[in-house]
Each structure stands twice: as C-alpha cells, then as structure tokens.
Amino acid sequence: VTTVLADDDMPVVTDHIMDADEEVLVALGYKQEFKREFSLLSSFSVSFSVLGLLPSVASTLGYNMGYAGPVGMVWGWVVAATLIQFVVLSMAELCSSMPTSGGLYYASAVLAPDGWGPLAAWITGWSNFIGQATGPASVDYSLAAMIMAAVAMVSDSFVPTIWQTYLLFLLLLFLHGTVTSLSTKLLARINIFSATFNFVALVVALVVIPAASIQMPKLNSAQYVFTSFVNGTGWPDGFAFLMSWLAVIWTMSGYDAPFHLAEEASNANIAAPRAIVMTGVSGGILGWFLNLVLAYVVQDIGAVMASPVGQPMGSLLLSVLGPSGGVGMFSLVIICQFCMGQSCLTAASRVVYAYSRDGALPGSRIWAKVNSYTQTPVYAVWFIIGIAALLGLLAFASPAAIGAIFAIGAVAQYIAFIVPIFLRVFVVGNRFRPGPWNLGRWSRPIGFVACCYVLLITPILFFPSAPSPILTAMNWACAVYGGAMGLALIWYAVAARKWFRGPRVNIEHRMYGRDAVSGV
C-alpha cells in the first residue's frame, strides 16, 4: 500500500491475528473499528443508489434539457460521461492502493511533496466535506419538491409554498438520519434493496415512457433528437452546451462512495475499486439511455420548463403518460430519490468520521465517535443532517440560491477528486505503490485526461444561467463554496497549520513505540 508510515516504520499488533483486510488497514496506520459487512455487491449498491439515475436525471433535467435541448441531453451526456470515466479509473486505482475511509484526503496527504502533505490533505478534505455535506441537502430538497409536484399533479388548485417544502425537507432529513444510524449489517441490506429498486424502476421507465408515446403517437424524429439545439441560456451555443454538463456531473458524482466505505468492506483493495468502476460505467451507459428516451418523447421544452407543476420531469411525465400514468411513474422516481438520499447520507457520514478522526473538523472529538451498539458513526450522521437543514434555508433567498447546492456539490466533489489524481500524475514519482487493482502503464495518461477535464468544467460550473440580471441569475455556488473554502484556508493559515499534520496514525508502531499522532 501507499502509506503515511515510513518504509522502516512497522505497525505493531499483538493482541490478535489479523486477516488480510486488517493487515492492509493497519499498514495505512489505522485500527480496525468497523465490522466488514459490505461485499462488492453491497458497496456497489451504495454508490449506485447514490447515483440514483432515475431521480438524479429527474432532478437535473432542467440543466441539460433546459440549457441545450435534445443535443444537451444526448450528446452532452455522451461527451461528459465519457470524460468522467477517466476520473473514475484514476480514483479506483488510488482506492486500491489506499483503501481507507479518508479516501481522497488520505491520498493527497501521502502523495504531496515533502512538507505540503497537511495543506494538500486540508484542501482535499474540506472540499470533499463540502461536497458530501451538500449532497443530502440537494437530494432531500429535490425530493421535497418532487413530492409537492406530485400533489400538484393530482390537485390543480394546490400551489406549494416555500415553508411547506422546507418543513417536508426537514421531515425527510429526520427519516434519513434515523435509518442511517442503524448498524452496518442492516445498512448493507437496505442499500442492496435500494440499488435493486433503482435499477428496476429505471428499466420500467425506459420501457413504459417510449411505449406510451408510440401508442399516442408522440415520438420525435431521430433528426430532431440528435441535431436539435435549444439554447435556454443567454450564453453562446457552445458555452450553453458545456453548461448542460452540470446534469451529468452532478448525477455522476457518487461513485466515490465505495472508497469511503473501504474500511467496512471485505477484500477492500479489490472490491472497492471494482465497485467504483462498475458504478461509473453503468451510470454513464444507463443514464444516456434514459436521456435518449426523454429526448424522443419531449414535445415542447418551453412548456415543460414553464409548467405550473414546478418540476420538469413531473411535467414531462404528465404530458406523456397522462394524469394517472404520470403520477404513477413519478411516484417511482420519488421512492428512488428517497433511497438515494439514504445512501448519500451514509457516504457523507463516513467522510465526516474519517476527517474527524484526524481532527480536521470543528468538534472532531464528537463526530469521530463510533456508537458501541450499532458500530456506526451516529454523531457524524446527525452533524450532516444539521448542515443540510441550514443549507435548506437558501430556498427562502431565491430559486437560484437553493439551486446552487447542485453546482456546489459537483464543484466541491470534483476538486476533491482531482487533487490526489493531479499529485499522482505530476508530483509523486516512485512514492506511489499501486494496489492489486491498477492501470499499469496507462495510469498517468488516464490521470492527465482526468485533470484536463476537471480544469475545463470547474469554472463553467460557477457561471450563472444567463449573463444578466446578475442578482436573480447569479450562481450562488461561487459565493457559498468560495466562502466556505476561504474560511477553511484562513483557519489553516491562522491556527490549524500549527497542529494539523494530516492523517493521524492511531495504532502502535515501532518507530514511535506508542499511540502516535503522526502525519505527513
């Protein structure tokens, strides 16, 4: 493994015989604290549920369809999802080499130049934390909006208020927090069910939606689907096409979940990277098929976007399947979104636990505690719930403000994804020791493409949907993400740099001969 421990520094464990997974984790400097109840299937189930293709596409349909029309839905997905696979492969290789809950944060600390490990870990960790913290907020607020839209589809007189949506959002957060506080064994079973239900619902949508359109008939021509560009922004067509990638990027940002669950997985340095790749590839392919189907059936993009239902996917299903069929299919989307929210919270809580274990977050002593009964980081779960509840208050500012949590999540996650990959490609040299799952001689070329892709999309995700008016069209992602990261860097410069040394070794090892607090 690639570890924070020096070559001549050996961990010492004398009270029991370790299995292969624990040997790897101990070599990374950490005790085995979780039960390893996640298999390849259950690890993949968590990340596939986090993707939640059907509800994710429904939540972000306003970005690809609304920004670039059918071309954004079809070709935008193809280009963006293909480039994302380079990030997926590079991340999987890092995971095999360093299968720990700290994931990207740990990798950045190890791969950074001498003396820069703590800062690299701090930047990666905080960016990943911001992305993970906004995930449950964006998923559950979208879910609340979907439920309100479903009620509006049934009752023409119902017009949901922001207060109603926010209170429902809080209830959903509470339900997800309760479920995610259960034991690892129960969570593994729940996530297998969630992934299965997501896949079945996706297949149903891929079959039922075009079948209903053929009968009516309402299918668009292939020429319209593959060549029609409808610019819904105030920007030039080429830039609008790039902006439509936000739908793909937000949807395809949960494949890192197996990395964060590596300390709870069996055969982690093989199963976890395989789960990452399986999630990335299946998400890219199945997501494209779903967008293709929707591009064939949408008749009036302007009407769908401006519908009083208030949710583009709900409006589209209502126009294609009719009132009863539309509500029925939209109900499947809502259930999938609920499953997705629970998986997002599971992954986010493990990130908080890992960073708190190393003292990187305020209140780390609390969030790093593992419940003795469930063997899960319950305090970390409710810490994320509290942050999500506060982020939901952005809804009272403006629709653009609450919509920013989608862009924040995408930007924060991909910046965290790319920092260790960049270090692997351009800095690390021979300090990187590949795990059993690796890219061989293709490692650096693939990582290089991944870095170029993230460099391209990051500034684009901060742009508003239109050049003006600046206040109503403003993309609040730059303010929220920039403000949070700015405060984190100020904290590091003023205080944290004096005591933060990156990942903390929490096992006894020969060089120190005690329970050390060590870093890079």
Tab-separated table of N, CA, C and O in Angstrom, residues 311-412:
chain	number	residue	atom	x	y	z
A	311	GLN	N	-41.788	21.156	-11.695
A	311	GLN	CA	-40.719	20.154	-11.761
A	311	GLN	C	-40.711	19.591	-13.179
A	311	GLN	O	-41.674	18.956	-13.614
A	312	PRO	N	-39.626	19.832	-13.970
A	312	PRO	CA	-39.633	19.445	-15.381
A	312	PRO	C	-39.958	17.978	-15.628
A	312	PRO	O	-40.720	17.653	-16.542
A	313	MET	N	-39.386	17.068	-14.825
A	313	MET	CA	-39.656	15.647	-15.037
A	313	MET	C	-41.125	15.327	-14.779
A	313	MET	O	-41.752	14.575	-15.535
A	314	GLY	N	-41.702	15.889	-13.731
A	314	GLY	CA	-43.119	15.666	-13.447
A	314	GLY	C	-43.995	16.177	-14.564
A	314	GLY	O	-44.958	15.520	-14.979
A	315	SER	N	-43.674	17.359	-15.065
A	315	SER	CA	-44.433	17.938	-16.174
A	315	SER	C	-44.322	17.084	-17.426
A	315	SER	O	-45.319	16.850	-18.132
A	316	LEU	N	-43.116	16.580	-17.702
A	316	LEU	CA	-42.906	15.749	-18.888
A	316	LEU	C	-43.685	14.445	-18.781
A	316	LEU	O	-44.349	14.013	-19.743
A	317	LEU	N	-43.629	13.800	-17.633
A	317	LEU	CA	-44.360	12.543	-17.444
A	317	LEU	C	-45.865	12.762	-17.538
A	317	LEU	O	-46.598	11.921	-18.074
A	318	LEU	N	-46.331	13.884	-17.035
A	318	LEU	CA	-47.759	14.197	-17.100
A	318	LEU	C	-48.219	14.353	-18.545
A	318	LEU	O	-49.291	13.868	-18.929
A	319	SER	N	-47.396	14.983	-19.376
A	319	SER	CA	-47.766	15.200	-20.777
A	319	SER	C	-47.683	13.918	-21.600
A	319	SER	O	-48.439	13.737	-22.554
A	320	VAL	N	-46.804	13.013	-21.222
A	320	VAL	CA	-46.612	11.786	-21.996
A	320	VAL	C	-47.542	10.664	-21.540
A	320	VAL	O	-48.156	9.966	-22.359
A	321	LEU	N	-47.680	10.488	-20.225
A	321	LEU	CA	-48.410	9.344	-19.684
A	321	LEU	C	-49.809	9.690	-19.203
A	321	LEU	O	-50.559	8.780	-18.804
A	322	GLY	N	-50.156	10.967	-19.188
A	322	GLY	CA	-51.458	11.347	-18.673
A	322	GLY	C	-51.445	11.449	-17.158
A	322	GLY	O	-50.458	11.118	-16.505
A	323	PRO	N	-52.565	11.894	-16.560
A	323	PRO	CA	-52.589	12.119	-15.102
A	323	PRO	C	-52.274	10.882	-14.269
A	323	PRO	O	-51.390	10.916	-13.412
A	324	SER	N	-52.957	9.780	-14.495
A	324	SER	CA	-52.740	8.592	-13.663
A	324	SER	C	-51.376	7.968	-13.930
A	324	SER	O	-50.629	7.644	-12.991
A	325	GLY	N	-51.035	7.779	-15.198
A	325	GLY	CA	-49.742	7.192	-15.539
A	325	GLY	C	-48.584	8.076	-15.132
A	325	GLY	O	-47.554	7.597	-14.645
A	326	GLY	N	-48.744	9.396	-15.308
A	326	GLY	CA	-47.683	10.323	-14.940
A	326	GLY	C	-47.417	10.327	-13.450
A	326	GLY	O	-46.268	10.292	-13.012
A	327	VAL	N	-48.482	10.340	-12.654
A	327	VAL	CA	-48.322	10.315	-11.201
A	327	VAL	C	-47.720	8.988	-10.747
A	327	VAL	O	-46.863	8.946	-9.855
A	328	GLY	N	-48.165	7.874	-11.371
A	328	GLY	CA	-47.623	6.565	-11.007
A	328	GLY	C	-46.128	6.465	-11.273
A	328	GLY	O	-45.366	6.020	-10.402
A	329	MET	N	-45.695	6.905	-12.460
A	329	MET	CA	-44.271	6.846	-12.791
A	329	MET	C	-43.480	7.819	-11.926
A	329	MET	O	-42.370	7.503	-11.470
A	330	PHE	N	-44.049	8.976	-11.672
A	330	PHE	CA	-43.353	9.961	-10.847
A	330	PHE	C	-43.213	9.463	-9.402
A	330	PHE	O	-42.262	9.798	-8.712
A	331	SER	N	-44.151	8.642	-8.972
A	331	SER	CA	-44.055	8.051	-7.635
A	331	SER	C	-42.853	7.120	-7.538
A	331	SER	O	-42.180	7.066	-6.499
A	332	LEU	N	-42.578	6.381	-8.609
A	332	LEU	CA	-41.370	5.541	-8.635
A	332	LEU	C	-40.118	6.405	-8.512
A	332	LEU	O	-39.161	6.044	-7.818
A	333	VAL	N	-40.119	7.535	-9.211
A	333	VAL	CA	-38.986	8.461	-9.132
A	333	VAL	C	-38.796	8.943	-7.692
A	333	VAL	O	-37.669	9.007	-7.185
A	334	ILE	N	-39.896	9.241	-7.020
A	334	ILE	CA	-39.837	9.744	-5.644
A	334	ILE	C	-39.268	8.688	-4.706
A	334	ILE	O	-38.423	8.982	-3.844
A	335	ILE	N	-39.697	7.433	-4.851
A	335	ILE	CA	-39.181	6.357	-3.992
A	335	ILE	C	-37.684	6.165	-4.230
A	335	ILE	O	-36.897	6.000	-3.281
A	336	CYS	N	-37.278	6.199	-5.491
A	336	CYS	CA	-35.848	6.079	-5.815
A	336	CYS	C	-35.050	7.227	-5.198
A	336	CYS	O	-33.933	7.027	-4.705
A	337	GLN	N	-35.627	8.424	-5.227
A	337	GLN	CA	-34.945	9.580	-4.650
A	337	GLN	C	-34.787	9.415	-3.141
A	337	GLN	O	-33.748	9.790	-2.578
A	338	PHE	N	-35.773	8.834	-2.493
A	338	PHE	CA	-35.671	8.594	-1.055
A	338	PHE	C	-34.534	7.613	-0.755
A	338	PHE	O	-33.746	7.821	0.172
A	339	CYS	N	-34.463	6.543	-1.543
A	339	CYS	CA	-33.370	5.578	-1.379
A	339	CYS	C	-32.020	6.232	-1.617
A	339	CYS	O	-31.038	5.972	-0.904
A	340	MET	N	-31.976	7.110	-2.602
A	340	MET	CA	-30.745	7.810	-2.941
A	340	MET	C	-30.283	8.702	-1.787
A	340	MET	O	-29.088	8.775	-1.465
A	341	GLY	N	-31.235	9.364	-1.125
A	341	GLY	CA	-30.900	10.238	-0.014
A	341	GLY	C	-30.256	9.490	1.138
A	341	GLY	O	-29.303	9.978	1.749
A	342	GLN	N	-30.750	8.292	1.413
A	342	GLN	CA	-30.171	7.495	2.495
A	342	GLN	C	-28.744	7.079	2.161
A	342	GLN	O	-27.848	7.125	3.012
A	343	SER	N	-28.494	6.697	0.923
A	343	SER	CA	-27.142	6.293	0.514
A	343	SER	C	-26.183	7.473	0.549
A	343	SER	O	-25.022	7.337	0.956
A	344	CYS	N	-26.649	8.645	0.121
A	344	CYS	CA	-25.810	9.857	0.176
A	344	CYS	C	-25.401	10.168	1.612
A	344	CYS	O	-24.242	10.510	1.880
A	345	LEU	N	-26.351	10.033	2.524
A	345	LEU	CA	-26.066	10.333	3.921
A	345	LEU	C	-25.089	9.322	4.515
A	345	LEU	O	-24.221	9.678	5.324
A	346	THR	N	-25.200	8.065	4.109
A	346	THR	CA	-24.261	7.042	4.572
A	346	THR	C	-22.832	7.405	4.178
A	346	THR	O	-21.916	7.388	5.006
A	347	ALA	N	-22.640	7.734	2.899
A	347	ALA	CA	-21.303	8.079	2.418
A	347	ALA	C	-20.787	9.351	3.089
A	347	ALA	O	-19.624	9.430	3.502
A	348	ALA	N	-21.650	10.356	3.228
A	348	ALA	CA	-21.239	11.627	3.823
A	348	ALA	C	-20.820	11.451	5.283
A	348	ALA	O	-19.842	12.059	5.737
A	349	SER	N	-21.553	10.626	6.024
A	349	SER	CA	-21.221	10.427	7.434
A	349	SER	C	-19.866	9.751	7.599
A	349	SER	O	-19.130	10.031	8.548
A	350	ARG	N	-19.501	8.869	6.658
A	350	ARG	CA	-18.192	8.205	6.732
A	350	ARG	C	-17.071	9.183	6.429
A	350	ARG	O	-15.964	9.072	6.977
A	351	VAL	N	-17.322	10.134	5.563
A	351	VAL	CA	-16.322	11.171	5.289
A	351	VAL	C	-16.107	12.027	6.530
A	351	VAL	O	-14.967	12.312	6.920
A	352	VAL	N	-17.188	12.432	7.168
A	352	VAL	CA	-17.082	13.233	8.388
A	352	VAL	C	-16.328	12.459	9.466
A	352	VAL	O	-15.450	13.001	10.157
A	353	TYR	N	-16.651	11.181	9.618
A	353	TYR	CA	-15.956	10.350	10.614
A	353	TYR	C	-14.456	10.301	10.336
A	353	TYR	O	-13.630	10.489	11.243
A	354	ALA	N	-14.092	10.057	9.069
A	354	ALA	CA	-12.682	9.912	8.725
A	354	ALA	C	-11.905	11.197	8.973
A	354	ALA	O	-10.790	11.173	9.516
A	355	TYR	N	-12.479	12.331	8.597
A	355	TYR	CA	-11.781	13.596	8.789
A	355	TYR	C	-11.740	13.991	10.265
A	355	TYR	O	-10.751	14.569	10.734
A	356	SER	N	-12.811	13.688	10.993
A	356	SER	CA	-12.841	13.993	12.422
A	356	SER	C	-11.841	13.135	13.185
A	356	SER	O	-11.257	13.576	14.185
A	357	ARG	N	-11.634	11.914	12.742
A	357	ARG	CA	-10.651	11.030	13.363
A	357	ARG	C	-9.271	11.669	13.353
A	357	ARG	O	-8.439	11.421	14.237
A	358	ASP	N	-9.019	12.524	12.361
A	358	ASP	CA	-7.733	13.205	12.240
A	358	ASP	C	-7.785	14.647	12.720
A	358	ASP	O	-6.845	15.418	12.501
A	359	GLY	N	-8.914	15.051	13.344
A	359	GLY	CA	-9.014	16.379	13.918
A	359	GLY	C	-9.170	17.501	12.917
A	359	GLY	O	-8.836	18.653	13.220
A	360	ALA	N	-9.697	17.206	11.709
A	360	ALA	CA	-9.750	18.218	10.654
A	360	ALA	C	-11.013	19.061	10.667
A	360	ALA	O	-11.103	20.027	9.907
A	361	LEU	N	-12.003	18.721	11.488
A	361	LEU	CA	-13.256	19.460	11.512
A	361	LEU	C	-13.520	20.015	12.910
A	361	LEU	O	-13.083	19.432	13.907
A	362	PRO	N	-14.248	21.122	12.999
A	362	PRO	CA	-14.647	21.613	14.327
A	362	PRO	C	-15.490	20.560	15.042
A	362	PRO	O	-16.378	19.957	14.443
A	363	GLY	N	-15.224	20.331	16.319
A	363	GLY	CA	-15.971	19.325	17.068
A	363	GLY	C	-15.582	17.907	16.730
A	363	GLY	O	-16.383	16.973	16.921
A	364	SER	N	-14.364	17.707	16.238
A	364	SER	CA	-13.942	16.389	15.756
A	364	SER	C	-14.089	15.289	16.805
A	364	SER	O	-14.402	14.136	16.473
A	365	ARG	N	-13.870	15.599	18.075
A	365	ARG	CA	-13.952	14.575	19.116
A	365	ARG	C	-15.337	13.944	19.175
A	365	ARG	O	-15.482	12.764	19.467
A	366	ILE	N	-16.347	14.742	18.877
A	366	ILE	CA	-17.726	14.235	18.901
A	366	ILE	C	-18.020	13.432	17.651
A	366	ILE	O	-18.515	12.299	17.717
A	367	TRP	N	-17.712	14.001	16.469
A	367	TRP	CA	-18.092	13.361	15.200
A	367	TRP	C	-17.297	12.078	14.951
A	367	TRP	O	-17.728	11.233	14.168
A	368	ALA	N	-16.147	11.918	15.599
A	368	ALA	CA	-15.317	10.731	15.377
A	368	ALA	C	-15.739	9.540	16.232
A	368	ALA	O	-15.189	8.451	16.089
A	369	LYS	N	-16.715	9.729	17.105
A	369	LYS	CA	-17.147	8.633	17.969
A	369	LYS	C	-17.959	7.605	17.187
A	369	LYS	O	-18.789	7.957	16.355
A	370	VAL	N	-17.700	6.332	17.474
A	370	VAL	CA	-18.454	5.224	16.871
A	370	VAL	C	-19.386	4.661	17.933
A	370	VAL	O	-18.959	4.319	19.038
A	371	ASN	N	-20.672	4.575	17.603
A	371	ASN	CA	-21.645	4.064	18.550
A	371	ASN	C	-21.330	2.618	18.914
A	371	ASN	O	-21.122	1.774	18.029
A	372	SER	N	-21.286	2.324	20.192
A	372	SER	CA	-20.882	0.989	20.643
A	372	SER	C	-21.894	-0.087	20.282
A	372	SER	O	-21.543	-1.273	20.158
A	373	TYR	N	-23.153	0.301	20.097
A	373	TYR	CA	-24.195	-0.695	19.795
A	373	TYR	C	-24.307	-0.957	18.292
A	373	TYR	O	-24.300	-2.105	17.842
A	374	THR	N	-24.407	0.115	17.493
A	374	THR	CA	-24.591	-0.060	16.043
A	374	THR	C	-23.269	-0.171	15.291
A	374	THR	O	-23.253	-0.586	14.134
A	375	GLN	N	-22.158	0.224	15.952
A	375	GLN	CA	-20.845	0.251	15.303
A	375	GLN	C	-20.842	1.161	14.074
A	375	GLN	O	-20.208	0.873	13.054
A	376	THR	N	-21.564	2.255	14.171
A	376	THR	CA	-21.611	3.252	13.102
A	376	THR	C	-21.390	4.643	13.698
A	376	THR	O	-21.673	4.872	14.878
A	377	PRO	N	-20.912	5.617	12.898
A	377	PRO	CA	-20.659	6.981	13.409
A	377	PRO	C	-21.943	7.797	13.483
A	377	PRO	O	-22.218	8.664	12.649
A	378	VAL	N	-22.755	7.548	14.492
A	378	VAL	CA	-24.085	8.158	14.612
A	378	VAL	C	-23.994	9.675	14.739
A	378	VAL	O	-24.785	10.411	14.133
A	379	TYR	N	-23.044	10.183	15.529
A	379	TYR	CA	-22.921	11.633	15.688
A	379	TYR	C	-22.596	12.319	14.359
A	379	TYR	O	-23.077	13.416	14.076
A	380	ALA	N	-21.765	11.657	13.547
A	380	ALA	CA	-21.428	12.224	12.237
A	380	ALA	C	-22.657	12.299	11.339
A	380	ALA	O	-22.815	13.244	10.552
A	381	VAL	N	-23.532	11.308	11.457
A	381	VAL	CA	-24.771	11.309	10.674
A	381	VAL	C	-25.596	12.553	10.982
A	381	VAL	O	-26.036	13.281	10.074
A	382	TRP	N	-25.784	12.838	12.262
A	382	TRP	CA	-26.649	13.956	12.639
A	382	TRP	C	-25.953	15.302	12.468
A	382	TRP	O	-26.621	16.346	12.324
A	383	PHE	N	-24.642	15.311	12.425
A	383	PHE	CA	-23.912	16.529	12.073
A	383	PHE	C	-24.233	16.929	10.637
A	383	PHE	O	-24.514	18.108	10.348
A	384	ILE	N	-24.221	15.955	9.726
A	384	ILE	CA	-24.574	16.226	8.328
A	384	ILE	C	-26.027	16.672	8.210
A	384	ILE	O	-26.358	17.573	7.424
A	385	ILE	N	-26.913	16.049	8.990
A	385	ILE	CA	-28.328	16.436	8.963
A	385	ILE	C	-28.476	17.909	9.363
A	385	ILE	O	-29.233	18.667	8.740
A	386	GLY	N	-27.744	18.332	10.395
A	386	GLY	CA	-27.810	19.722	10.826
A	386	GLY	C	-27.339	20.686	9.754
A	386	GLY	O	-27.970	21.732	9.515
A	387	ILE	N	-26.247	20.347	9.072
A	387	ILE	CA	-25.745	21.195	7.993
A	387	ILE	C	-26.763	21.281	6.855
A	387	ILE	O	-27.019	22.360	6.304
A	388	ALA	N	-27.348	20.136	6.505
A	388	ALA	CA	-28.342	20.109	5.423
A	388	ALA	C	-29.546	20.982	5.762
A	388	ALA	O	-30.070	21.702	4.893
A	389	ALA	N	-29.989	20.924	7.013
A	389	ALA	CA	-31.134	21.743	7.422
A	389	ALA	C	-30.827	23.235	7.257
A	389	ALA	O	-31.689	24.018	6.830
A	390	LEU	N	-29.614	23.636	7.563
A	390	LEU	CA	-29.214	25.041	7.403
A	390	LEU	C	-29.123	25.417	5.923
A	390	LEU	O	-29.554	26.512	5.524
A	391	LEU	N	-28.578	24.527	5.104
A	391	LEU	CA	-28.474	24.812	3.672
A	391	LEU	C	-29.847	24.966	3.029
A	391	LEU	O	-30.023	25.743	2.088
A	392	GLY	N	-30.825	24.242	3.548
A	392	GLY	CA	-32.175	24.346	3.002
A	392	GLY	C	-32.777	25.727	3.143
A	392	GLY	O	-33.696	26.103	2.399
A	393	LEU	N	-32.256	26.520	4.085
A	393	LEU	CA	-32.755	27.879	4.275
A	393	LEU	C	-32.471	28.770	3.068
A	393	LEU	O	-33.072	29.837	2.927
A	394	LEU	N	-31.544	28.334	2.193
A	394	LEU	CA	-31.275	29.099	0.969
A	394	LEU	C	-32.516	29.226	0.096
A	394	LEU	O	-32.613	30.135	-0.728
A	395	ALA	N	-33.465	28.310	0.280
A	395	ALA	CA	-34.698	28.356	-0.513
A	395	ALA	C	-35.464	29.654	-0.280
A	395	ALA	O	-36.186	30.137	-1.167
A	396	PHE	N	-35.326	30.237	0.913
A	396	PHE	CA	-36.044	31.475	1.222
A	396	PHE	C	-35.376	32.693	0.579
A	396	PHE	O	-35.972	33.770	0.553
A	397	ALA	N	-34.148	32.520	0.077
A	397	ALA	CA	-33.463	33.623	-0.612
A	397	ALA	C	-33.963	33.756	-2.044
A	397	ALA	O	-34.439	34.824	-2.456
A	398	SER	N	-33.867	32.659	-2.815
A	398	SER	CA	-34.334	32.662	-4.206
A	398	SER	C	-34.198	31.261	-4.764
A	398	SER	O	-33.440	30.439	-4.222
A	399	PRO	N	-34.899	30.939	-5.860
A	399	PRO	CA	-34.717	29.634	-6.502
A	399	PRO	C	-33.274	29.420	-6.953
A	399	PRO	O	-32.767	28.295	-6.899
A	400	ALA	N	-32.620	30.501	-7.400
A	400	ALA	CA	-31.226	30.370	-7.830
A	400	ALA	C	-30.326	30.007	-6.664
A	400	ALA	O	-29.367	29.239	-6.813
A	401	ALA	N	-30.638	30.529	-5.479
A	401	ALA	CA	-29.814	30.259	-4.304
A	401	ALA	C	-29.900	28.793	-3.893
A	401	ALA	O	-28.875	28.141	-3.652
A	402	ILE	N	-31.103	28.241	-3.807
A	402	ILE	CA	-31.239	26.838	-3.418
A	402	ILE	C	-30.741	25.928	-4.543
A	402	ILE	O	-30.194	24.849	-4.297
A	403	GLY	N	-30.870	26.371	-5.787
A	403	GLY	CA	-30.355	25.585	-6.912
A	403	GLY	C	-28.845	25.485	-6.914
A	403	GLY	O	-28.271	24.578	-7.511
A	404	ALA	N	-28.190	26.422	-6.206
A	404	ALA	CA	-26.726	26.434	-6.176
A	404	ALA	C	-26.153	25.211	-5.481
A	404	ALA	O	-24.996	24.854	-5.714
A	405	ILE	N	-26.936	24.547	-4.605
A	405	ILE	CA	-26.381	23.394	-3.894
A	405	ILE	C	-26.046	22.259	-4.855
A	405	ILE	O	-25.207	21.414	-4.548
A	406	PHE	N	-26.687	22.226	-6.034
A	406	PHE	CA	-26.315	21.228	-7.041
A	406	PHE	C	-24.926	21.519	-7.579
A	406	PHE	O	-24.068	20.636	-7.650
A	407	ALA	N	-24.690	22.774	-7.965
A	407	ALA	CA	-23.381	23.151	-8.500
A	407	ALA	C	-22.303	23.060	-7.434
A	407	ALA	O	-21.170	22.647	-7.713
A	408	ILE	N	-22.640	23.442	-6.182
A	408	ILE	CA	-21.660	23.357	-5.096
A	408	ILE	C	-21.185	21.921	-4.936
A	408	ILE	O	-19.985	21.643	-4.844
A	409	GLY	N	-22.139	20.998	-4.883
A	409	GLY	CA	-21.782	19.593	-4.722
A	409	GLY	C	-20.893	19.097	-5.838
A	409	GLY	O	-19.899	18.404	-5.601
A	410	ALA	N	-21.238	19.450	-7.080
A	410	ALA	CA	-20.458	18.989	-8.225
A	410	ALA	C	-19.046	19.564	-8.205
A	410	ALA	O	-18.057	18.845	-8.372
A	411	VAL	N	-18.943	20.885	-7.995
A	411	VAL	CA	-17.631	21.539	-7.988
A	411	VAL	C	-16.770	21.010	-6.845
A	411	VAL	O	-15.603	20.636	-7.034
A	412	ALA	N	-17.337	20.980	-5.641
A	412	ALA	CA	-16.569	20.560	-4.470
A	412	ALA	C	-16.072	19.125	-4.611
A	412	ALA	O	-14.910	18.824	-4.305
